[in-house]
Amino acid sequence: MPEGDTIHRTAATLQRAIGGQVVTRFESMLPKLTRVDADAPLSGRTVERVESRGKHLLIWFSGDLVLRTHMRMNGSWHIYRPGERWQRPRRDMRIVIETATMHAVAFTVPVAEFLTSRELLDHDLVAELGPDPLSDTFRADDAIARMQSQGDTDIADVLLDQRVIAGIGNVFKSEVLFGARINPFAPVSQLTREQLQAIVDVATRFMRANVGAAASGSIATYGGMRRTTGRADPSARLWVYGRGGQPCRRCGTPISRQKQGPYARSTYWCARCQSVPKVQEVPRVP
Ligand SMILES: [Zn+2]
């Protein structure tokens, strides 16, 4: 399940593979894209740069054309040398961008569209993105202010809102709240600025730790080795996500799991390490 770290790594890998190169051939199974290619061919354009914004991947071509893709649950980008065998069947192919030395292939991407830079500026989903912890321009105070504007919404749901902070998905949601020792069901209005700061700090640390190593091999979109514990052992990579019923790595309490929020996404947490915040007691007048 690609989150911001995966897309960031994908962008870096694609940038290295096809950045600065001239497109020699373009192919797509998506009529929306082939229509644009028929009117204003991709062949002959230069791949100016590839970047991530939150969970959106943007490929900029010369002549003011941007390809936006979003992986959702199953989409992925692969890179291959010309003639190299693909690791997924051709029926899953949605987009192929070929240069003289590399082929970038998107499989089962559910969201793909061409935009001009002007259209990108006006694009609801991209323009409204909150600050991205993986961006050089990330400002924690901006993220905190956006969190504080969410009132009584559960903090776990606030973290999934891409307009508040960009790039966090369901895995990081649980991991970050464990790392900051915050109960996922706490309304954001009950959290102190220090607690919100801690959440943003942990989110930044966890996400940046997962972009250090660019993907090697042919699969650019590869999130399989995401880890937050700092441990390489595959069974010890995460603190709580996917560990319902197993002992907390800190205190041994069985990890809890519950569906949460409007989309019923699974939330994992330790009821002891992340106890429900105490309601502030009103001082009694003697
Ligand atoms: Zn615990």
Short mmCIF file of N, CA and C in Angstrom, two decimals, residues 60-195:
data_model
loop_
_atom_site.label_atom_id
_atom_site.label_comp_id
_atom_site.label_asym_id
_atom_site.label_seq_id
_atom_site.Cartn_x
_atom_site.Cartn_y
_atom_site.Cartn_z
N TRP A 60 7.00 15.57 -15.26
CA TRP A 60 6.95 16.80 -16.05
C TRP A 60 7.64 16.58 -17.39
N PHE A 61 6.91 16.87 -18.48
CA PHE A 61 7.48 16.78 -19.82
C PHE A 61 7.66 18.18 -20.38
N SER A 62 8.64 18.32 -21.29
CA SER A 62 8.82 19.61 -21.95
C SER A 62 7.56 19.92 -22.75
N GLY A 63 7.32 21.21 -22.98
CA GLY A 63 6.12 21.61 -23.69
C GLY A 63 4.91 21.71 -22.77
N ASP A 64 5.17 21.92 -21.46
CA ASP A 64 4.11 22.18 -20.49
C ASP A 64 3.07 21.06 -20.40
N LEU A 65 3.55 19.87 -20.10
CA LEU A 65 2.65 18.75 -19.91
C LEU A 65 3.10 17.96 -18.67
N VAL A 66 2.14 17.68 -17.78
CA VAL A 66 2.45 16.96 -16.55
C VAL A 66 1.57 15.72 -16.48
N LEU A 67 2.20 14.57 -16.24
CA LEU A 67 1.43 13.34 -16.03
C LEU A 67 1.29 13.12 -14.52
N ARG A 68 0.03 13.15 -14.05
CA ARG A 68 -0.21 12.88 -12.63
C ARG A 68 -0.72 11.45 -12.49
N THR A 69 -0.08 10.67 -11.63
CA THR A 69 -0.62 9.35 -11.32
C THR A 69 -0.75 9.20 -9.81
N HIS A 70 -1.70 8.37 -9.42
CA HIS A 70 -1.91 8.05 -8.01
C HIS A 70 -2.09 6.55 -7.92
N MET A 71 -1.34 5.90 -7.02
CA MET A 71 -1.29 4.44 -7.00
C MET A 71 -2.46 3.79 -6.27
N ARG A 72 -3.12 4.54 -5.39
CA ARG A 72 -4.09 3.93 -4.47
C ARG A 72 -3.51 2.65 -3.86
N MET A 73 -4.26 1.53 -3.93
CA MET A 73 -3.80 0.32 -3.23
C MET A 73 -2.82 -0.52 -4.05
N ASN A 74 -3.06 -0.66 -5.34
CA ASN A 74 -2.35 -1.69 -6.10
C ASN A 74 -1.46 -1.20 -7.23
N GLY A 75 -1.51 0.07 -7.55
CA GLY A 75 -0.73 0.54 -8.69
C GLY A 75 0.76 0.51 -8.41
N SER A 76 1.57 0.41 -9.48
CA SER A 76 3.02 0.45 -9.28
C SER A 76 3.71 0.88 -10.57
N TRP A 77 4.86 1.51 -10.41
CA TRP A 77 5.73 1.85 -11.53
C TRP A 77 6.94 0.92 -11.50
N HIS A 78 7.30 0.41 -12.65
CA HIS A 78 8.51 -0.41 -12.78
C HIS A 78 9.42 0.25 -13.81
N ILE A 79 10.71 -0.03 -13.72
CA ILE A 79 11.62 0.40 -14.78
C ILE A 79 12.35 -0.82 -15.33
N TYR A 80 12.48 -0.81 -16.65
CA TYR A 80 13.13 -1.93 -17.34
C TYR A 80 14.08 -1.42 -18.40
N ARG A 81 15.15 -2.19 -18.63
CA ARG A 81 15.99 -1.94 -19.78
C ARG A 81 15.23 -2.41 -21.02
N PRO A 82 15.48 -1.80 -22.17
CA PRO A 82 14.81 -2.27 -23.39
C PRO A 82 15.02 -3.77 -23.57
N GLY A 83 13.94 -4.48 -23.81
CA GLY A 83 14.04 -5.93 -24.03
C GLY A 83 13.94 -6.77 -22.77
N GLU A 84 14.06 -6.13 -21.61
CA GLU A 84 13.98 -6.88 -20.34
C GLU A 84 12.55 -7.37 -20.11
N ARG A 85 12.44 -8.55 -19.52
CA ARG A 85 11.12 -9.15 -19.31
C ARG A 85 10.41 -8.44 -18.15
N TRP A 86 9.13 -8.10 -18.37
CA TRP A 86 8.34 -7.45 -17.33
C TRP A 86 7.98 -8.44 -16.22
N GLN A 87 7.85 -7.91 -15.02
CA GLN A 87 7.51 -8.77 -13.89
C GLN A 87 6.01 -8.86 -13.65
N ARG A 88 5.24 -8.14 -14.45
CA ARG A 88 3.78 -8.28 -14.35
C ARG A 88 3.23 -8.49 -15.75
N PRO A 89 2.06 -9.12 -15.85
CA PRO A 89 1.52 -9.41 -17.18
C PRO A 89 1.15 -8.14 -17.96
N ARG A 90 1.19 -8.26 -19.26
CA ARG A 90 0.93 -7.12 -20.12
C ARG A 90 -0.49 -6.57 -19.91
N ARG A 91 -1.42 -7.44 -19.55
CA ARG A 91 -2.80 -6.95 -19.37
C ARG A 91 -2.90 -5.95 -18.21
N ASP A 92 -1.92 -5.96 -17.31
CA ASP A 92 -1.94 -5.00 -16.19
C ASP A 92 -1.29 -3.67 -16.56
N MET A 93 -0.67 -3.61 -17.75
CA MET A 93 0.01 -2.38 -18.17
C MET A 93 -1.00 -1.26 -18.42
N ARG A 94 -0.69 -0.08 -17.93
CA ARG A 94 -1.55 1.09 -18.21
C ARG A 94 -0.78 2.16 -18.98
N ILE A 95 0.52 2.33 -18.66
CA ILE A 95 1.30 3.39 -19.30
C ILE A 95 2.72 2.88 -19.54
N VAL A 96 3.26 3.17 -20.71
CA VAL A 96 4.68 2.90 -20.98
C VAL A 96 5.32 4.19 -21.48
N ILE A 97 6.40 4.59 -20.84
CA ILE A 97 7.20 5.73 -21.30
C ILE A 97 8.58 5.20 -21.63
N GLU A 98 8.94 5.24 -22.91
CA GLU A 98 10.23 4.70 -23.31
C GLU A 98 11.20 5.82 -23.65
N THR A 99 12.44 5.62 -23.22
CA THR A 99 13.55 6.46 -23.69
C THR A 99 14.55 5.51 -24.34
N ALA A 100 15.65 6.04 -24.83
CA ALA A 100 16.62 5.19 -25.53
C ALA A 100 17.18 4.11 -24.61
N THR A 101 17.26 4.42 -23.30
CA THR A 101 17.94 3.48 -22.40
C THR A 101 17.04 2.82 -21.36
N MET A 102 15.86 3.38 -21.12
CA MET A 102 15.00 2.84 -20.06
C MET A 102 13.53 2.89 -20.48
N HIS A 103 12.78 1.92 -19.95
CA HIS A 103 11.34 1.93 -20.13
C HIS A 103 10.69 2.02 -18.75
N ALA A 104 9.85 3.02 -18.56
CA ALA A 104 9.09 3.12 -17.31
C ALA A 104 7.69 2.61 -17.60
N VAL A 105 7.23 1.65 -16.80
CA VAL A 105 5.93 1.02 -17.05
C VAL A 105 5.07 1.13 -15.79
N ALA A 106 3.87 1.66 -15.95
CA ALA A 106 2.93 1.75 -14.83
C ALA A 106 1.92 0.62 -14.98
N PHE A 107 1.77 -0.15 -13.90
CA PHE A 107 0.82 -1.25 -13.89
C PHE A 107 -0.37 -0.92 -12.99
N THR A 108 -1.55 -1.19 -13.49
CA THR A 108 -2.82 -1.03 -12.74
C THR A 108 -2.92 0.27 -11.95
N VAL A 109 -2.35 1.36 -12.49
CA VAL A 109 -2.58 2.63 -11.80
C VAL A 109 -4.03 3.05 -12.03
N PRO A 110 -4.74 3.32 -10.94
CA PRO A 110 -6.16 3.65 -11.10
C PRO A 110 -6.40 5.11 -11.48
N VAL A 111 -5.43 5.96 -11.24
CA VAL A 111 -5.61 7.39 -11.51
C VAL A 111 -4.45 7.88 -12.36
N ALA A 112 -4.76 8.42 -13.54
CA ALA A 112 -3.72 8.96 -14.40
C ALA A 112 -4.34 10.03 -15.28
N GLU A 113 -3.69 11.17 -15.37
CA GLU A 113 -4.20 12.23 -16.25
C GLU A 113 -3.06 13.16 -16.65
N PHE A 114 -3.23 13.76 -17.82
CA PHE A 114 -2.32 14.80 -18.27
C PHE A 114 -2.88 16.16 -17.89
N LEU A 115 -1.99 17.04 -17.44
CA LEU A 115 -2.39 18.39 -17.05
C LEU A 115 -1.35 19.37 -17.58
N THR A 116 -1.77 20.60 -17.77
CA THR A 116 -0.78 21.65 -17.98
C THR A 116 -0.36 22.14 -16.60
N SER A 117 0.72 22.90 -16.52
CA SER A 117 1.16 23.38 -15.21
C SER A 117 0.08 24.27 -14.59
N ARG A 118 -0.64 24.99 -15.43
CA ARG A 118 -1.73 25.85 -14.94
C ARG A 118 -2.86 24.99 -14.34
N GLU A 119 -3.22 23.93 -15.04
CA GLU A 119 -4.27 23.04 -14.53
C GLU A 119 -3.85 22.37 -13.23
N LEU A 120 -2.54 22.09 -13.13
CA LEU A 120 -2.04 21.48 -11.90
C LEU A 120 -2.21 22.44 -10.71
N LEU A 121 -1.94 23.71 -10.96
CA LEU A 121 -2.10 24.72 -9.90
C LEU A 121 -3.54 24.77 -9.40
N ASP A 122 -4.48 24.55 -10.32
CA ASP A 122 -5.90 24.64 -9.97
C ASP A 122 -6.48 23.29 -9.54
N HIS A 123 -5.64 22.24 -9.58
CA HIS A 123 -6.16 20.89 -9.33
C HIS A 123 -6.53 20.73 -7.85
N ASP A 124 -7.81 20.41 -7.62
CA ASP A 124 -8.28 20.36 -6.23
C ASP A 124 -7.40 19.49 -5.34
N LEU A 125 -7.16 18.24 -5.77
CA LEU A 125 -6.46 17.30 -4.89
C LEU A 125 -5.01 17.68 -4.66
N VAL A 126 -4.37 18.23 -5.67
CA VAL A 126 -2.95 18.57 -5.53
C VAL A 126 -2.80 19.93 -4.87
N ALA A 127 -3.61 20.89 -5.31
CA ALA A 127 -3.49 22.25 -4.78
C ALA A 127 -3.82 22.30 -3.29
N GLU A 128 -4.73 21.43 -2.85
CA GLU A 128 -5.16 21.48 -1.45
C GLU A 128 -4.30 20.62 -0.53
N LEU A 129 -3.25 20.01 -1.06
CA LEU A 129 -2.42 19.15 -0.22
C LEU A 129 -1.82 19.94 0.94
N GLY A 130 -1.81 19.33 2.08
CA GLY A 130 -1.16 19.93 3.24
C GLY A 130 0.35 19.78 3.11
N PRO A 131 1.09 20.30 4.09
CA PRO A 131 2.55 20.21 4.04
C PRO A 131 3.02 18.74 4.02
N ASP A 132 4.06 18.49 3.25
CA ASP A 132 4.58 17.14 3.04
C ASP A 132 5.89 16.98 3.82
N PRO A 133 5.92 16.09 4.82
CA PRO A 133 7.14 15.93 5.64
C PRO A 133 8.36 15.55 4.82
N LEU A 134 8.16 15.06 3.59
CA LEU A 134 9.29 14.67 2.76
C LEU A 134 9.75 15.79 1.85
N SER A 135 9.06 16.93 1.93
CA SER A 135 9.44 18.06 1.09
C SER A 135 10.49 18.91 1.81
N ASP A 136 11.36 19.53 1.03
CA ASP A 136 12.39 20.41 1.61
C ASP A 136 11.76 21.64 2.25
N THR A 137 10.56 21.98 1.82
CA THR A 137 9.92 23.21 2.32
C THR A 137 8.95 22.92 3.46
N PHE A 138 8.98 21.70 4.00
CA PHE A 138 8.03 21.32 5.05
C PHE A 138 8.15 22.22 6.27
N ARG A 139 6.99 22.69 6.75
CA ARG A 139 6.96 23.49 7.97
C ARG A 139 6.05 22.83 8.99
N ALA A 140 6.63 22.41 10.11
CA ALA A 140 5.86 21.70 11.13
C ALA A 140 4.73 22.57 11.68
N ASP A 141 4.97 23.88 11.84
CA ASP A 141 3.93 24.72 12.43
C ASP A 141 2.71 24.82 11.52
N ASP A 142 2.92 24.75 10.22
CA ASP A 142 1.80 24.74 9.28
C ASP A 142 0.97 23.46 9.49
N ALA A 143 1.65 22.32 9.59
CA ALA A 143 0.95 21.05 9.82
C ALA A 143 0.17 21.09 11.13
N ILE A 144 0.79 21.64 12.17
CA ILE A 144 0.13 21.69 13.48
C ILE A 144 -1.11 22.58 13.43
N ALA A 145 -1.00 23.72 12.77
CA ALA A 145 -2.15 24.62 12.66
C ALA A 145 -3.31 23.94 11.93
N ARG A 146 -2.98 23.20 10.88
CA ARG A 146 -4.03 22.50 10.13
C ARG A 146 -4.66 21.41 10.98
N MET A 147 -3.85 20.73 11.81
CA MET A 147 -4.40 19.71 12.71
C MET A 147 -5.35 20.36 13.71
N GLN A 148 -4.92 21.50 14.24
CA GLN A 148 -5.74 22.17 15.27
C GLN A 148 -7.07 22.66 14.71
N SER A 149 -7.14 22.83 13.39
CA SER A 149 -8.40 23.30 12.79
C SER A 149 -9.42 22.18 12.64
N GLN A 150 -9.06 20.96 13.05
CA GLN A 150 -9.94 19.81 12.81
C GLN A 150 -10.85 19.48 14.00
N GLY A 151 -10.84 20.31 15.02
CA GLY A 151 -11.82 20.21 16.12
C GLY A 151 -11.86 18.86 16.81
N ASP A 152 -13.03 18.24 16.81
CA ASP A 152 -13.22 17.01 17.57
C ASP A 152 -12.96 15.75 16.76
N THR A 153 -12.42 15.88 15.57
CA THR A 153 -12.13 14.69 14.76
C THR A 153 -11.03 13.87 15.45
N ASP A 154 -11.18 12.53 15.39
CA ASP A 154 -10.15 11.65 15.96
C ASP A 154 -8.79 11.96 15.31
N ILE A 155 -7.75 11.96 16.11
CA ILE A 155 -6.42 12.28 15.58
C ILE A 155 -6.02 11.31 14.46
N ALA A 156 -6.42 10.03 14.57
CA ALA A 156 -6.04 9.06 13.53
C ALA A 156 -6.65 9.46 12.18
N ASP A 157 -7.90 9.92 12.20
CA ASP A 157 -8.54 10.33 10.94
C ASP A 157 -7.93 11.63 10.42
N VAL A 158 -7.54 12.49 11.33
CA VAL A 158 -6.90 13.75 10.93
C VAL A 158 -5.60 13.46 10.16
N LEU A 159 -4.86 12.46 10.63
CA LEU A 159 -3.58 12.15 9.97
C LEU A 159 -3.77 11.61 8.55
N LEU A 160 -4.94 11.01 8.30
CA LEU A 160 -5.19 10.48 6.94
C LEU A 160 -5.68 11.56 5.99
N ASP A 161 -6.06 12.72 6.51
CA ASP A 161 -6.58 13.81 5.68
C ASP A 161 -5.41 14.48 4.97
N GLN A 162 -5.33 14.28 3.65
CA GLN A 162 -4.17 14.77 2.89
C GLN A 162 -4.10 16.30 2.85
N ARG A 163 -5.20 16.97 3.24
CA ARG A 163 -5.18 18.44 3.28
C ARG A 163 -4.53 18.96 4.55
N VAL A 164 -4.40 18.08 5.54
CA VAL A 164 -3.78 18.45 6.81
C VAL A 164 -2.28 18.22 6.77
N ILE A 165 -1.92 17.01 6.37
CA ILE A 165 -0.51 16.64 6.24
C ILE A 165 -0.46 15.60 5.12
N ALA A 166 0.44 15.79 4.18
CA ALA A 166 0.41 14.97 2.96
C ALA A 166 1.31 13.76 3.07
N GLY A 167 0.83 12.63 2.59
CA GLY A 167 1.68 11.47 2.43
C GLY A 167 1.46 10.35 3.43
N ILE A 168 0.75 10.64 4.53
CA ILE A 168 0.53 9.60 5.54
C ILE A 168 -0.64 8.72 5.12
N GLY A 169 -0.41 7.42 5.12
CA GLY A 169 -1.47 6.46 4.83
C GLY A 169 -1.77 5.64 6.07
N ASN A 170 -2.46 4.53 5.86
CA ASN A 170 -2.98 3.79 7.00
C ASN A 170 -1.90 3.12 7.85
N VAL A 171 -0.79 2.73 7.25
CA VAL A 171 0.27 2.10 8.03
C VAL A 171 0.95 3.15 8.92
N PHE A 172 1.38 4.25 8.31
CA PHE A 172 2.06 5.28 9.09
C PHE A 172 1.15 5.88 10.16
N LYS A 173 -0.14 5.96 9.86
CA LYS A 173 -1.09 6.50 10.84
C LYS A 173 -0.92 5.79 12.19
N SER A 174 -1.01 4.47 12.18
CA SER A 174 -0.90 3.72 13.43
C SER A 174 0.51 3.79 14.01
N GLU A 175 1.51 3.68 13.15
CA GLU A 175 2.89 3.68 13.61
C GLU A 175 3.28 5.01 14.26
N VAL A 176 2.87 6.10 13.63
CA VAL A 176 3.22 7.43 14.15
C VAL A 176 2.57 7.67 15.50
N LEU A 177 1.30 7.28 15.64
CA LEU A 177 0.62 7.52 16.91
C LEU A 177 1.21 6.65 18.02
N PHE A 178 1.65 5.45 17.67
CA PHE A 178 2.35 4.65 18.68
C PHE A 178 3.66 5.33 19.07
N GLY A 179 4.39 5.78 18.07
CA GLY A 179 5.67 6.43 18.33
C GLY A 179 5.54 7.66 19.21
N ALA A 180 4.43 8.38 19.05
CA ALA A 180 4.21 9.60 19.84
C ALA A 180 3.42 9.31 21.12
N ARG A 181 3.03 8.05 21.33
CA ARG A 181 2.26 7.64 22.52
C ARG A 181 0.91 8.36 22.63
N ILE A 182 0.25 8.48 21.48
CA ILE A 182 -1.05 9.16 21.47
C ILE A 182 -2.14 8.17 21.11
N ASN A 183 -3.25 8.20 21.84
CA ASN A 183 -4.37 7.32 21.54
C ASN A 183 -5.02 7.74 20.22
N PRO A 184 -5.23 6.78 19.30
CA PRO A 184 -5.76 7.14 17.98
C PRO A 184 -7.17 7.74 18.02
N PHE A 185 -7.89 7.47 19.11
CA PHE A 185 -9.28 7.95 19.18
C PHE A 185 -9.40 9.30 19.89
N ALA A 186 -8.28 9.87 20.28
CA ALA A 186 -8.32 11.17 20.96
C ALA A 186 -8.76 12.24 19.97
N PRO A 187 -9.78 13.05 20.34
CA PRO A 187 -10.13 14.17 19.48
C PRO A 187 -8.96 15.14 19.43
N VAL A 188 -8.68 15.67 18.26
CA VAL A 188 -7.50 16.52 18.12
C VAL A 188 -7.60 17.74 19.03
N SER A 189 -8.83 18.16 19.33
CA SER A 189 -9.03 19.34 20.20
C SER A 189 -8.54 19.08 21.62
N GLN A 190 -8.40 17.80 22.02
CA GLN A 190 -7.97 17.50 23.38
C GLN A 190 -6.45 17.34 23.49
N LEU A 191 -5.77 17.44 22.36
CA LEU A 191 -4.31 17.26 22.40
C LEU A 191 -3.63 18.61 22.55
N THR A 192 -2.53 18.61 23.30
CA THR A 192 -1.78 19.84 23.50
C THR A 192 -0.91 20.12 22.28
N ARG A 193 -0.42 21.33 22.21
CA ARG A 193 0.48 21.68 21.11
C ARG A 193 1.73 20.80 21.15
N GLU A 194 2.19 20.48 22.36
CA GLU A 194 3.38 19.64 22.50
C GLU A 194 3.10 18.24 21.93
N GLN A 195 1.90 17.73 22.20
CA GLN A 195 1.55 16.41 21.68
C GLN A 195 1.48 16.43 20.15
#
